[in-house]
Coordinates of C-alpha atoms and ligand atoms in Angstrom, one line a residue:
M1078 CA 0.0 0.0 0.0
T1079 CA 1.3 3.5 -0.8
E1080 CA 0.8 6.6 1.3
R1081 CA -2.2 7.5 -0.7
S1082 CA -5.3 7.0 1.3
L1083 CA -8.7 5.8 0.1
N1084 CA -11.4 7.9 1.3
S1085 CA -14.5 6.6 -0.4
G1086 CA -12.7 3.8 -2.3
T1087 CA -13.9 5.3 -5.6
D1088 CA -10.4 6.5 -6.5
A1089 CA -8.7 3.2 -5.8
T1090 CA -6.5 1.9 -8.6
V1091 CA -6.4 -1.8 -9.4
L1092 CA -3.6 -3.5 -11.4
V1093 CA -4.7 -6.7 -13.2
C1094 CA -2.2 -8.9 -14.9
D1095 CA -3.2 -11.9 -17.0
D1096 CA -1.8 -13.4 -20.2
D1097 CA -5.4 -14.2 -21.4
P1098 CA -6.7 -11.1 -23.2
T1099 CA -10.4 -12.1 -22.8
Y1100 CA -10.1 -12.5 -19.1
L1101 CA -8.2 -9.2 -18.9
L1102 CA -10.9 -7.4 -20.8
L1103 CA -13.7 -8.9 -18.7
M1104 CA -11.9 -7.9 -15.5
E1105 CA -11.4 -4.3 -16.7
E1106 CA -15.1 -4.0 -17.6
T1107 CA -16.3 -5.4 -14.3
L1108 CA -14.1 -3.4 -12.1
S1109 CA -14.3 -0.1 -13.9
S1110 CA -18.1 -0.3 -13.9
D1111 CA -17.7 -0.3 -10.1
N1112 CA -15.8 3.0 -10.2
L1113 CA -12.4 1.5 -9.8
N1114 CA -9.4 2.7 -11.9
V1115 CA -8.1 -0.3 -13.7
L1116 CA -4.6 -0.8 -15.1
T1117 CA -4.0 -3.9 -17.2
A1118 CA -0.8 -5.8 -18.0
A1119 CA -0.5 -8.8 -20.4
N1120 CA 2.6 -10.2 -18.7
G1121 CA 4.6 -10.1 -15.5
A1122 CA 7.3 -7.6 -16.7
E1123 CA 4.7 -5.1 -17.8
A1124 CA 2.9 -5.6 -14.5
L1125 CA 6.0 -4.7 -12.6
K1126 CA 6.6 -1.6 -14.7
L1127 CA 3.0 -0.4 -14.1
Y1128 CA 3.3 -1.2 -10.5
L1129 CA 6.3 0.9 -10.0
K1130 CA 4.9 3.8 -12.1
H1131 CA 1.4 4.0 -10.7
K1132 CA 1.6 2.4 -7.3
P1133 CA -1.8 0.8 -7.4
H1134 CA -3.7 0.2 -4.2
I1135 CA -4.3 -3.5 -5.0
V1136 CA -2.9 -6.1 -7.5
L1137 CA -4.6 -9.1 -9.1
L1138 CA -2.1 -11.6 -10.5
D1139 CA -2.8 -14.7 -12.7
V1140 CA -0.6 -17.5 -11.3
H1141 CA 0.2 -19.3 -14.6
M1142 CA 1.9 -17.0 -17.1
P1143 CA 4.8 -17.6 -19.4
M1144 CA 8.2 -15.9 -18.6
L1145 CA 7.4 -14.4 -15.2
S1146 CA 4.8 -16.4 -13.2
G1147 CA 2.4 -14.6 -10.9
F1148 CA 4.4 -15.9 -7.9
E1149 CA 7.5 -14.3 -9.2
V1150 CA 5.8 -11.0 -9.9
C1151 CA 4.3 -11.1 -6.4
A1152 CA 7.7 -11.8 -4.8
E1153 CA 9.2 -8.9 -6.8
I1154 CA 6.6 -6.5 -5.7
R1155 CA 7.2 -7.4 -2.1
K1156 CA 10.8 -6.5 -2.4
H1157 CA 10.0 -2.9 -2.9
P1158 CA 9.4 -0.8 0.2
Q1159 CA 6.1 0.5 -1.2
G1160 CA 5.0 -3.0 -2.1
K1161 CA 5.4 -4.5 1.4
D1162 CA 1.8 -3.8 2.4
T1163 CA -0.1 -3.7 -1.0
P1164 CA -2.8 -6.4 -1.0
I1165 CA -2.0 -8.9 -3.7
L1166 CA -4.7 -11.4 -4.9
M1167 CA -3.5 -14.5 -6.8
V1168 CA -6.0 -15.7 -9.4
T1169 CA -5.8 -19.5 -9.6
G1170 CA -7.9 -22.6 -10.1
A1171 CA -10.0 -23.4 -7.0
D1172 CA -8.7 -27.0 -7.0
D1173 CA -5.1 -26.0 -7.6
I1174 CA -4.1 -26.6 -3.9
F1175 CA -0.4 -26.5 -4.7
S1176 CA -0.7 -22.9 -6.2
I1177 CA -2.8 -21.8 -3.3
E1178 CA -0.3 -22.9 -0.8
S1179 CA 2.7 -21.4 -2.6
A1180 CA 0.8 -18.1 -3.1
Y1181 CA 1.2 -17.4 0.6
K1182 CA 4.8 -18.4 0.6
H1183 CA 5.4 -15.8 -2.1
G1184 CA 3.8 -13.1 -0.1
A1185 CA 0.2 -13.1 -1.5
T1186 CA -2.5 -11.6 0.6
D1187 CA -5.3 -13.9 -0.6
F1188 CA -6.4 -15.8 -3.7
L1189 CA -9.3 -15.5 -6.0
P1190 CA -10.6 -18.9 -7.3
K1191 CA -11.2 -19.6 -11.0
P1192 CA -13.7 -19.8 -12.5
I1193 CA -14.4 -16.2 -11.5
R1194 CA -17.7 -15.3 -10.1
W1195 CA -17.9 -12.0 -11.8
P1196 CA -20.7 -10.3 -9.8
M1197 CA -18.6 -10.9 -6.7
V1198 CA -15.2 -9.6 -8.0
A1199 CA -15.6 -5.9 -7.3
H1200 CA -17.0 -6.6 -3.8
R1201 CA -14.1 -8.8 -3.1
V1202 CA -11.6 -6.2 -4.2
R1203 CA -13.3 -3.5 -2.1
Y1204 CA -13.4 -5.8 0.8
M1205 CA -9.6 -6.4 0.5
L1206 CA -9.0 -2.7 0.2
K1207 CA -11.0 -1.9 3.3
G1208 CA -9.1 -4.5 5.2
S1209 CA -5.7 -3.2 4.1
E1210 CA -6.7 0.4 4.8
T1211 CA -7.6 -0.5 8.4
F1212 CA -4.5 -2.6 8.7
N1213 CA -2.3 0.2 7.5
S1214 CA -3.7 2.9 9.7
L1215 CA -3.4 0.6 12.7
K1216 CA 0.2 -0.1 11.7
K1217 CA 0.8 3.6 11.3
S1218 CA -0.5 4.5 14.7
E1219 CA 1.3 1.6 16.2
E1220 CA 4.5 2.9 14.6
K1221 CA 3.8 6.3 15.9
M1222 CA 3.2 5.0 19.4
R1223 CA 6.4 2.9 19.2
H1224 CA 8.2 6.0 18.1
L1225 CA 6.8 8.0 21.0
A1226 CA 7.7 5.3 23.4
Y1227 CA 11.2 4.8 22.2
F1228 CA 12.3 8.2 20.8
D1229 CA 12.8 11.6 22.3
S1230 CA 10.5 14.0 20.6
L1231 CA 12.8 17.0 20.9
T1232 CA 16.0 15.6 19.4
G1233 CA 14.7 12.4 17.7
L1234 CA 17.3 10.4 19.5
P1235 CA 16.4 7.1 21.2
N1236 CA 15.2 7.7 24.7
R1237 CA 15.9 6.1 28.1
Q1238 CA 13.5 3.2 27.5
S1239 CA 15.1 2.4 24.2
L1240 CA 18.6 2.7 25.7
D1241 CA 17.7 0.3 28.5
E1242 CA 16.4 -2.3 26.1
S1243 CA 19.4 -2.2 23.8
L1244 CA 21.8 -2.0 26.6
E1245 CA 20.3 -5.1 28.1
K1246 CA 20.7 -6.9 24.8
E1247 CA 24.3 -5.7 24.3
I1248 CA 25.3 -6.7 27.8
Q1249 CA 24.1 -10.2 27.1
L1250 CA 25.9 -10.3 23.8
A1251 CA 29.1 -8.9 25.4
A1252 CA 28.8 -11.6 28.1
K1253 CA 28.5 -14.3 25.6
E1254 CA 31.4 -13.1 23.5
E1255 CA 33.5 -12.1 26.5
Q1256 CA 33.9 -8.6 25.3
N1257 CA 34.0 -5.1 26.7
L1258 CA 31.2 -2.7 26.5
C1259 CA 31.3 1.0 27.4
I1260 CA 28.7 3.5 28.5
M1261 CA 29.2 7.2 28.9
Y1262 CA 27.0 9.5 30.8
I1263 CA 27.1 13.1 29.5
D1264 CA 25.8 16.0 31.5
L1265 CA 26.0 19.6 30.3
D1266 CA 27.6 21.9 32.8
N1267 CA 25.5 24.8 33.9
F1268 CA 22.8 24.0 31.4
K1269 CA 20.1 24.8 33.9
R1270 CA 21.4 28.3 34.3
I1271 CA 21.3 29.0 30.6
N1272 CA 17.8 27.5 30.5
D1273 CA 16.6 29.7 33.3
T1274 CA 18.3 32.8 32.0
L1275 CA 17.5 32.6 28.3
G1276 CA 14.3 30.6 28.5
H1277 CA 13.1 27.1 27.8
E1278 CA 12.6 27.6 24.1
F1279 CA 16.2 28.7 23.8
G1280 CA 17.2 25.7 26.0
D1281 CA 15.4 23.4 23.6
K1282 CA 17.1 24.8 20.6
L1283 CA 20.4 24.4 22.4
L1284 CA 19.7 20.8 23.2
K1285 CA 18.8 20.1 19.6
K1286 CA 22.1 21.6 18.4
I1287 CA 24.1 19.7 21.0
S1288 CA 22.5 16.4 20.1
E1289 CA 23.4 17.1 16.4
K1290 CA 26.9 17.8 17.5
I1291 CA 27.1 14.6 19.5
L1292 CA 25.8 12.6 16.5
Q1293 CA 28.2 14.2 14.1
C1294 CA 31.0 13.5 16.5
V1295 CA 30.2 9.8 17.0
K1296 CA 29.7 9.3 13.3
G1297 CA 33.4 9.2 13.3
K1298 CA 34.5 12.5 11.8
A1299 CA 36.3 13.4 14.9
F1300 CA 38.1 10.1 15.4
T1301 CA 41.5 9.0 14.2
P1302 CA 41.3 6.0 11.8
D1303 CA 43.0 3.8 14.3
A1304 CA 40.3 4.2 16.9
M1305 CA 37.6 3.7 14.3
D1306 CA 38.9 0.3 13.5
S1307 CA 38.0 -1.0 16.8
I1308 CA 34.9 1.1 17.5
T1309 CA 32.4 0.2 14.9
Q1310 CA 29.2 0.9 16.8
I1311 CA 28.3 3.9 18.9
E1312 CA 24.8 4.6 20.0
V1313 CA 23.5 7.9 21.3
S1314 CA 20.4 8.4 23.4
R1315 CA 18.9 11.3 25.4
L1316 CA 17.9 10.4 28.9
G1317 CA 16.0 13.7 29.4
G1318 CA 16.9 17.2 30.4
D1319 CA 20.5 17.9 29.5
E1320 CA 21.6 14.3 30.0
F1321 CA 22.8 12.0 27.2
M1322 CA 24.1 8.5 27.1
I1323 CA 26.6 7.0 24.7
M1324 CA 27.1 3.2 24.3
V1325 CA 30.2 2.0 22.6
N1326 CA 30.0 -1.7 21.6
N1327 CA 32.3 -4.1 19.9
N1328 CA 34.9 -4.6 22.6
P1329 CA 36.4 -1.1 23.1
N1330 CA 39.5 -0.7 25.3
D1331 CA 40.2 2.2 27.6
N1332 CA 42.2 4.0 24.9
D1333 CA 39.4 3.7 22.3
V1334 CA 37.0 5.1 24.9
K1335 CA 39.3 8.0 25.8
V1336 CA 39.5 9.0 22.1
V1337 CA 35.7 9.0 21.9
A1338 CA 35.3 10.9 25.2
Q1339 CA 37.9 13.5 24.3
S1340 CA 36.3 14.1 20.9
L1341 CA 32.9 14.5 22.6
V1342 CA 34.4 17.1 25.0
N1343 CA 36.0 19.0 22.1
C1344 CA 32.8 18.9 19.9
I1345 CA 30.4 19.9 22.6
S1346 CA 32.5 22.7 24.0
E1347 CA 32.7 24.5 20.7
L1348 CA 30.8 27.8 20.5
I1349 CA 27.2 27.4 19.4
S1350 CA 25.3 30.3 17.9
I1351 CA 21.5 30.4 18.3
D1352 CA 19.4 33.4 17.4
D1353 CA 21.7 36.3 18.3
Y1354 CA 23.5 34.5 21.1
E1355 CA 26.7 32.6 21.2
V1356 CA 26.8 30.1 23.9
A1357 CA 29.7 28.0 25.2
L1358 CA 28.7 24.8 27.0
T1359 CA 30.9 22.2 28.4
P1360 CA 30.2 18.6 29.2
S1361 CA 31.0 16.4 32.2
I1362 CA 31.3 12.8 31.1
G1363 CA 31.3 9.7 33.3
I1364 CA 32.5 6.4 31.9
A1365 CA 31.7 2.9 33.0
M1366 CA 33.0 -0.3 31.3
Y1367 CA 31.4 -3.7 31.2
P1368 CA 32.4 -6.0 32.9
R1369 CA 35.0 -4.1 34.9
D1370 CA 32.7 -1.5 36.5
G1371 CA 29.5 -3.5 36.6
V1372 CA 27.9 -6.6 35.1
N1373 CA 24.3 -5.5 34.8
L1374 CA 22.4 -2.5 33.5
T1375 CA 21.7 -0.9 36.9
E1376 CA 25.2 -1.2 38.1
L1377 CA 26.8 0.2 34.9
K1378 CA 24.4 3.1 34.7
K1379 CA 24.9 4.0 38.4
H1380 CA 28.6 3.9 38.1
A1381 CA 28.7 6.0 34.9
D1382 CA 26.6 8.5 36.9
V1383 CA 29.0 8.4 39.8
A1384 CA 31.9 9.0 37.4
M1385 CA 30.0 11.9 35.8
Y1386 CA 29.6 13.6 39.2
Y1387 CA 33.3 13.0 39.8
A1388 CA 34.1 14.8 36.5
K1389 CA 31.9 17.7 37.7
T1390 CA 33.7 18.0 41.0
M1391 CA 37.0 17.8 39.3
G1392 CA 36.4 21.1 37.5
R1393 CA 33.9 20.0 34.8
N1394 CA 34.6 20.1 31.0
G1395 CA 36.1 16.7 31.0
Y1396 CA 35.7 12.9 31.3
R1397 CA 36.4 10.5 34.1
F1398 CA 36.4 6.7 34.4
Y1399 CA 34.6 5.1 37.2
A1400 CA 36.6 3.8 40.1
E1401 CA 35.3 2.2 43.3
S1402 CA 36.9 5.0 45.4
L1403 CA 34.7 7.5 43.7
N1404 CA 31.5 6.3 45.1
E1405 CA 31.7 8.1 48.4
N1406 CA 32.5 11.5 47.0
A1407 CA 30.0 11.3 44.2
M1408 CA 27.2 10.0 46.4
K1409 CA 27.9 12.9 48.7
F1410 CA 27.5 15.3 45.8
L1411 CA 24.2 13.7 44.8
Q1412 CA 22.9 13.7 48.4
I1413 CA 23.8 17.4 48.8
E1414 CA 22.1 18.2 45.6
G1415 CA 18.9 16.4 46.7
C1416 CA 18.8 18.1 50.1
L1417 CA 19.8 21.5 48.9
R1418 CA 16.6 22.0 46.9
N1419 CA 14.4 22.5 49.9
A1420 CA 16.9 23.8 52.4
L1421 CA 16.2 27.4 51.8
N1422 CA 12.4 27.0 52.2
N1423 CA 13.0 24.9 55.3
D1424 CA 15.1 27.6 56.9
E1425 CA 18.1 25.4 57.2
F1426 CA 20.7 28.2 56.5
S1427 CA 22.2 30.7 58.9
L1428 CA 25.0 33.2 58.7
H1429 CA 28.0 33.2 60.9
Y1430 CA 30.2 36.2 61.1
Q1431 CA 34.0 36.3 61.4
P1432 CA 35.6 39.4 62.9
Q1433 CA 38.1 41.4 61.0
V1434 CA 40.5 43.2 63.3
C1435 CA 42.2 46.5 62.5
L1436 CA 45.8 46.4 63.8
K1437 CA 46.1 50.2 64.1
K1438 CA 42.8 50.8 65.8
N1439 CA 43.0 47.6 68.0
K1440 CA 39.4 46.7 67.3
I1441 CA 37.0 44.8 65.2
I1442 CA 36.0 47.1 62.4
S1443 CA 34.1 44.6 60.2
V1444 CA 32.8 41.1 59.8
E1445 CA 32.7 38.6 57.0
A1446 CA 29.3 36.8 56.6
L1447 CA 29.9 33.1 56.1
L1448 CA 27.1 30.7 55.2
R1449 CA 26.3 27.8 57.4
W1450 CA 23.9 24.9 56.6
D1451 CA 22.5 22.7 59.2
S1452 CA 20.7 19.9 57.2
P1453 CA 18.4 17.6 59.1
E1454 CA 19.6 14.7 56.8
L1455 CA 23.3 15.5 56.4
G1456 CA 24.1 17.5 59.6
N1457 CA 26.4 20.5 59.3
V1458 CA 27.7 20.8 55.7
M1459 CA 30.6 23.2 55.0
P1460 CA 30.4 25.9 52.3
S1461 CA 33.3 24.3 50.4
E1462 CA 31.1 21.2 50.0
F1463 CA 27.7 22.7 49.2
I1464 CA 28.6 26.0 47.4
P1465 CA 29.9 24.1 44.2
V1466 CA 26.7 22.0 44.2
A1467 CA 24.5 25.1 44.6
E1468 CA 26.4 26.8 41.8
D1469 CA 25.9 23.8 39.6
S1470 CA 22.2 23.6 40.1
G1471 CA 21.6 27.3 39.9
I1472 CA 20.4 27.5 43.5
I1473 CA 23.3 29.8 44.3
N1474 CA 21.3 32.8 42.9
E1475 CA 18.4 32.5 45.3
L1476 CA 20.7 31.5 48.1
G1477 CA 23.1 34.4 47.4
E1478 CA 20.2 36.8 47.6
W1479 CA 19.1 35.4 50.9
V1480 CA 22.7 35.8 52.2
M1481 CA 22.8 39.4 51.0
R1482 CA 19.5 40.3 52.5
T1483 CA 20.2 38.6 55.9
A1484 CA 23.7 40.2 56.1
C1485 CA 22.3 43.7 55.3
D1486 CA 19.5 43.4 57.8
Q1487 CA 21.9 42.3 60.5
A1488 CA 24.4 45.0 59.7
K1489 CA 21.6 47.6 60.0
K1490 CA 20.7 46.2 63.4
W1491 CA 24.3 46.5 64.6
M1492 CA 24.3 50.1 63.3
D1493 CA 21.1 50.8 65.2
A1494 CA 22.6 49.2 68.3
G1495 CA 25.4 51.9 68.2
L1496 CA 28.3 50.2 66.4
Q1497 CA 29.9 52.9 64.4
D1498 CA 31.2 52.4 60.8
F1499 CA 30.8 48.7 61.3
K1500 CA 31.0 47.0 58.0
V1501 CA 29.8 43.6 56.7
S1502 CA 31.5 41.7 53.9
V1503 CA 29.4 39.3 51.7
N1504 CA 30.8 36.7 49.4
I1505 CA 29.5 36.7 45.9
S1506 CA 29.9 33.6 43.7
S1507 CA 31.2 34.0 40.2
I1508 CA 27.8 32.6 39.0
Q1509 CA 26.0 35.5 40.7
F1510 CA 28.5 38.0 39.4
K1511 CA 27.8 37.0 35.8
R1512 CA 24.1 37.8 36.2
A1513 CA 22.9 41.2 35.0
S1514 CA 20.4 41.3 37.9
L1515 CA 23.2 41.4 40.6
L1516 CA 23.2 45.2 40.9
N1517 CA 19.5 45.3 41.4
M1518 CA 19.6 42.5 43.9
I1519 CA 22.2 44.4 46.0
K1520 CA 20.3 47.6 45.7
R1521 CA 17.1 46.1 46.9
A1522 CA 18.8 44.5 49.8
L1523 CA 20.3 47.8 50.8
D1524 CA 17.0 49.7 50.3
D1525 CA 14.9 47.2 52.2
S1526 CA 17.3 47.0 55.1
G1527 CA 18.1 50.7 55.2
L1528 CA 21.8 49.9 55.5
P1529 CA 24.0 52.6 54.0
A1530 CA 25.9 51.3 51.0
S1531 CA 29.2 52.3 52.5
L1532 CA 28.8 49.7 55.2
L1533 CA 28.6 46.9 52.7
E1534 CA 31.5 45.2 51.0
V1535 CA 31.3 42.4 48.4
E1536 CA 34.0 39.7 48.1
L1537 CA 34.8 38.4 44.7
T1538 CA 37.6 35.9 43.8
E1539 CA 40.1 36.6 41.1
S1540 CA 38.7 33.8 38.9
A1541 CA 35.2 35.4 39.0
I1542 CA 36.5 38.6 37.5
M1543 CA 39.4 37.5 35.4
N1544 CA 37.8 36.3 32.2
D1545 CA 35.9 39.0 30.4
I1546 CA 38.0 41.8 31.9
D1547 CA 36.6 44.9 30.2
H1548 CA 33.1 43.9 30.9
N1549 CA 33.8 43.0 34.4
I1550 CA 35.6 46.3 35.1
S1551 CA 32.5 48.2 34.1
R1552 CA 30.4 45.9 36.2
L1553 CA 32.7 46.5 39.2
N1554 CA 32.5 50.2 38.6
Q1555 CA 28.7 50.1 38.8
I1556 CA 29.0 48.4 42.2
R1557 CA 31.4 51.0 43.3
E1558 CA 29.2 53.8 42.1
M1559 CA 26.5 52.5 44.4
G1560 CA 28.9 53.2 47.2
V1561 CA 29.5 49.5 48.0
G1562 CA 33.1 48.4 48.6
I1563 CA 34.8 45.6 46.7
A1564 CA 37.3 43.1 48.1
L1565 CA 39.4 40.7 46.0
D1566 CA 39.1 37.4 47.9
D1567 CA 41.6 34.6 48.1
F1568 CA 44.2 36.8 46.5
G1569 CA 47.2 34.8 45.3
T1570 CA 45.5 31.5 44.5
G1571 CA 44.2 32.4 41.1
Y1572 CA 45.8 34.4 38.3
S1573 CA 47.7 36.5 40.8
S1574 CA 48.2 39.0 38.2
L1575 CA 49.4 42.0 40.0
S1576 CA 49.5 44.1 36.8
Y1577 CA 45.7 43.9 36.6
L1578 CA 45.2 45.1 40.1
K1579 CA 45.7 48.7 39.0
R1580 CA 42.8 48.3 36.5
F1581 CA 40.3 46.8 38.8
P1582 CA 38.3 49.3 40.9
I1583 CA 38.7 47.4 44.2
N1584 CA 39.1 48.7 47.7
T1585 CA 40.4 45.7 49.5
L1586 CA 42.9 42.8 48.9
K1587 CA 42.4 39.7 50.9
I1588 CA 45.6 37.6 51.0
D1589 CA 44.8 33.9 50.9
R1590 CA 45.4 31.8 53.9
S1591 CA 47.8 29.5 52.1
F1592 CA 50.4 32.4 52.0
I1593 CA 49.9 33.2 55.6
I1594 CA 50.3 29.7 57.0
N1595 CA 54.1 29.7 56.7
I1596 CA 54.8 33.4 56.9
D1597 CA 56.8 33.1 60.1
S1598 CA 58.8 30.0 59.0
N1599 CA 59.2 30.3 55.3
Y1600 CA 61.3 33.1 54.0
E1601 CA 59.8 33.1 50.5
D1602 CA 56.2 33.2 51.7
A1603 CA 57.1 36.0 54.0
A1604 CA 58.8 37.9 51.1
I1605 CA 55.7 37.4 48.8
V1606 CA 53.3 38.7 51.5
E1607 CA 55.5 41.6 52.3
A1608 CA 55.7 42.5 48.6
I1609 CA 51.9 42.2 48.2
I1610 CA 51.3 44.4 51.2
A1611 CA 53.8 47.0 49.9
L1612 CA 52.2 47.0 46.5
A1613 CA 48.7 47.3 47.9
N1614 CA 49.7 50.2 50.1
T1615 CA 51.0 52.0 47.0
L1616 CA 47.8 51.4 45.2
K1617 CA 45.9 52.6 48.3
L1618 CA 44.2 49.3 48.8
T1619 CA 43.3 48.0 52.2
V1620 CA 45.0 44.6 53.0
V1621 CA 43.3 41.8 54.9
A1622 CA 45.3 38.8 55.9
E1623 CA 43.1 35.7 55.9
G1624 CA 43.5 32.6 58.2
V1625 CA 45.7 34.1 60.8
E1626 CA 46.1 31.3 63.4
T1627 CA 49.2 32.1 65.4
H1628 CA 50.9 34.8 67.3
G1629 CA 54.0 34.4 65.1
Q1630 CA 51.9 35.1 62.0
L1631 CA 50.4 38.1 63.6
K1632 CA 53.8 39.5 64.5
A1633 CA 55.1 39.1 61.0
L1634 CA 52.0 40.8 59.5
N1635 CA 52.2 43.6 61.9
R1636 CA 55.8 44.1 60.8
F1637 CA 54.8 44.2 57.2
Q1638 CA 52.2 46.9 58.1
C1639 CA 49.2 44.7 57.2
D1640 CA 46.0 46.7 57.9
I1641 CA 43.5 44.0 58.9
I1642 CA 43.7 40.5 60.3
Q1643 CA 41.1 37.8 60.0
G1644 CA 41.5 34.3 61.5
Y1645 CA 41.0 31.8 64.2
Y1646 CA 43.7 33.5 66.3
F1647 CA 41.1 36.2 67.1
S1648 CA 38.0 34.3 66.5
K1649 CA 36.3 31.7 64.4
P1650 CA 33.2 32.7 62.5
V1651 CA 30.5 32.9 65.2
P1652 CA 26.7 33.2 65.4
T1653 CA 25.2 36.7 65.3
D1654 CA 24.6 37.2 69.0
Q1655 CA 28.3 36.5 69.8
I1656 CA 29.6 39.5 67.8
I1657 CA 28.6 42.1 70.3
E1658 CA 30.1 40.0 73.1
L1659 CA 33.3 39.7 71.2
M1660 CA 33.5 43.4 70.7
Q1661 CA 33.2 44.1 74.4
K1662 CA 36.0 41.7 75.4
P1663 CA 39.3 43.3 76.2
L1664 CA 40.9 40.2 74.8
I1665 CA 41.5 41.6 71.3
K1666 CA 43.1 44.7 72.6
A1667 CA 45.4 42.7 74.8
L1668 CA 46.3 40.4 72.0
V1669 CA 47.2 43.1 69.6
E1670 CA 49.1 45.1 72.2
G1671 CA 51.1 42.0 73.0
I1672 CA 52.5 41.8 69.5
Ligands
C2E2871 P1 36.4 32.7 52.1 O1 35.5 33.7 51.6 O2 37.8 32.8 51.7 O3 36.2 32.6 53.6 C1 37.1 32.3 54.5 C2 37.1 30.9 54.9 O4 38.3 30.6 55.7 C3 35.9 30.6 55.8 O5 35.6 29.2 55.6 C4 36.5 30.7 57.2 O6 35.8 30.0 58.2 C5 37.9 30.2 57.0 N1 38.8 30.6 58.0 C6 38.8 31.9 58.6 N2 39.9 32.0 59.4 C7 40.5 30.8 59.4 C8 41.7 30.3 60.1 O7 42.3 30.9 60.9 N3 42.0 29.0 59.8 C9 41.3 28.2 58.9 N4 41.8 27.0 58.7 N5 40.3 28.7 58.2 C10 39.9 30.0 58.5 P2 34.2 28.7 55.3 O8 33.2 29.5 56.1 O9 34.2 27.2 55.4 O10 33.9 29.2 53.8 C11 34.7 28.7 52.8 C12 34.4 29.4 51.5 O11 33.1 29.2 51.1 C13 34.6 30.9 51.6 O12 35.9 31.2 51.5 C14 33.7 31.4 50.5 O13 34.5 31.3 49.3 C15 32.6 30.4 50.4 N6 31.4 30.9 51.1 C16 31.1 31.0 52.4 N7 30.0 31.6 52.6 C17 29.5 32.0 51.3 C18 28.4 32.7 50.8 O14 27.5 33.2 51.6 N8 28.3 32.9 49.5 C19 29.3 32.4 48.7 N9 29.1 32.6 47.3 N10 30.3 31.7 49.1 C20 30.5 31.5 50.4
MG2872 MG1 35.4 35.6 51.5
MG2873 MG1 39.0 34.0 51.2

């Protein structure tokens, strides 16, 4: 049957083939008087030609013909894609049992016994047509349903269901042949953020492009010929969201897999332009090998997932093989992600404040707000553990706003309680810094709390501001124009480019703890810190030394004329109510005086 549909049946075309001209004529007469279009052929070759040209809805074939028999014509028609479902009636003697039996073998739909009962022929043809129409529409909807069940509608790639079924089969095959099998779990880094910022429609377009890129890549263009010899089959599927799975069959070894994974990383991280935007996305890929990393579907998928999370925690934009030792870390990441979703609504966060002590004034002049999470499921989780997860899932934006508001409200309360010029420092993640809405967010927090902008400082790390420098400088200037101070956090751990310092409109430099640790025992570290402080003084920047833990460190910093000290030596970060207490203690004064 062709794609043409038969609405009323009147436009149906019948092809009749018989070497007996009388019979052919009678058939033509009978069928066309019943409003059917009739094509006639006097031999098999002609019938095939007509079939291909006109694609009739039904074919009537005489069995016994010279040259090509009806059976042969029938078999030929069935070989064509369009001929698979065309009803074919074999016309043969009612007692020719042999012919009737072989008619089905050759793919006939039914037979029409001779002698022909002419008044019945047209009915019979219509009846067959009706049956085939119903069959075909059923088949079509079945195919459609199958497609829906097994393929992802956005990208057209096989879906999770489809993957599971073929993976199950491939595992059995690999087991039988004692071969390796590899699965790769691909997750796009920060996709959620792009989706949230630029909209779902944009996100969909992006996913489509990415799936095309993945397909192009695995089709082999990106691989070296050597690797292609051993990797003959790679299947791609989309598991949903921004997750894809690749299966490499045919006994790949670790090196083959590395080639594929690296090519995927390269392909996916190329710039993609959609509408007027250019987007750079990177993948994190987790790899699990059968039988080494798992002998069944569930195990392999779980371990590829674990490896993927490992790739994420190792800086993203790369691939990692599964190893048993990964389980713990990756499970933790997963757990944190799960618990983090409701943590803000459930009021599980609080801010602790760590004093910053001015050495000249002998007093606490400011505090840094540090986030604390007390999770009912996980207990106390430190920022170094949950901030990267919050960044990855986009929660950081909401969380960061909460931190900003809470810190501003608290600083205003301290101001109202009589603390003068008492500043609060708030950490801003690089993810927040990239958002255009950051300025408004800060402004709203200041307006709503009533805190003067001059009592707020934001802390940014070098890596947050070092990429798109010109754009970032203007962003920083906007923050400065609001009257808010800017501190460069963890200075020395990132690019450490002193030459840039001049260009950035910052107020404060926070020297990272790693330089302070050995300042009283390591000559080089001491020299570096001394130089940084001297440079900062020239640039009129305030210097904060982070992580001061000992009296020796304090002495050295005092000698180098460091302005401000922050660290456990004075105080750990403490809950809000302890700040006032700390300020009243003579302890700090004594400590500083004792230098
Ligand atoms: P950071 O901004 O450099 O904060 C200083 C970190 O050093 C804090 O760790 C603090 O508790 C710790 N610290 C201070 N003095 C000492 C010391 O003498 N010895 C030692 N060993 N550590 C000291 P914490 O609170 O675990 O925070 C770690 C990082 O997490 C922060 O580093 C900051 O980058 C990030 N973070 C914390 N709160 C927030 C937040 O509200 N938003 C964002 N985006 N990041 C935050
Ligand atoms: Mg900080
Ligand atoms: Mg720091």
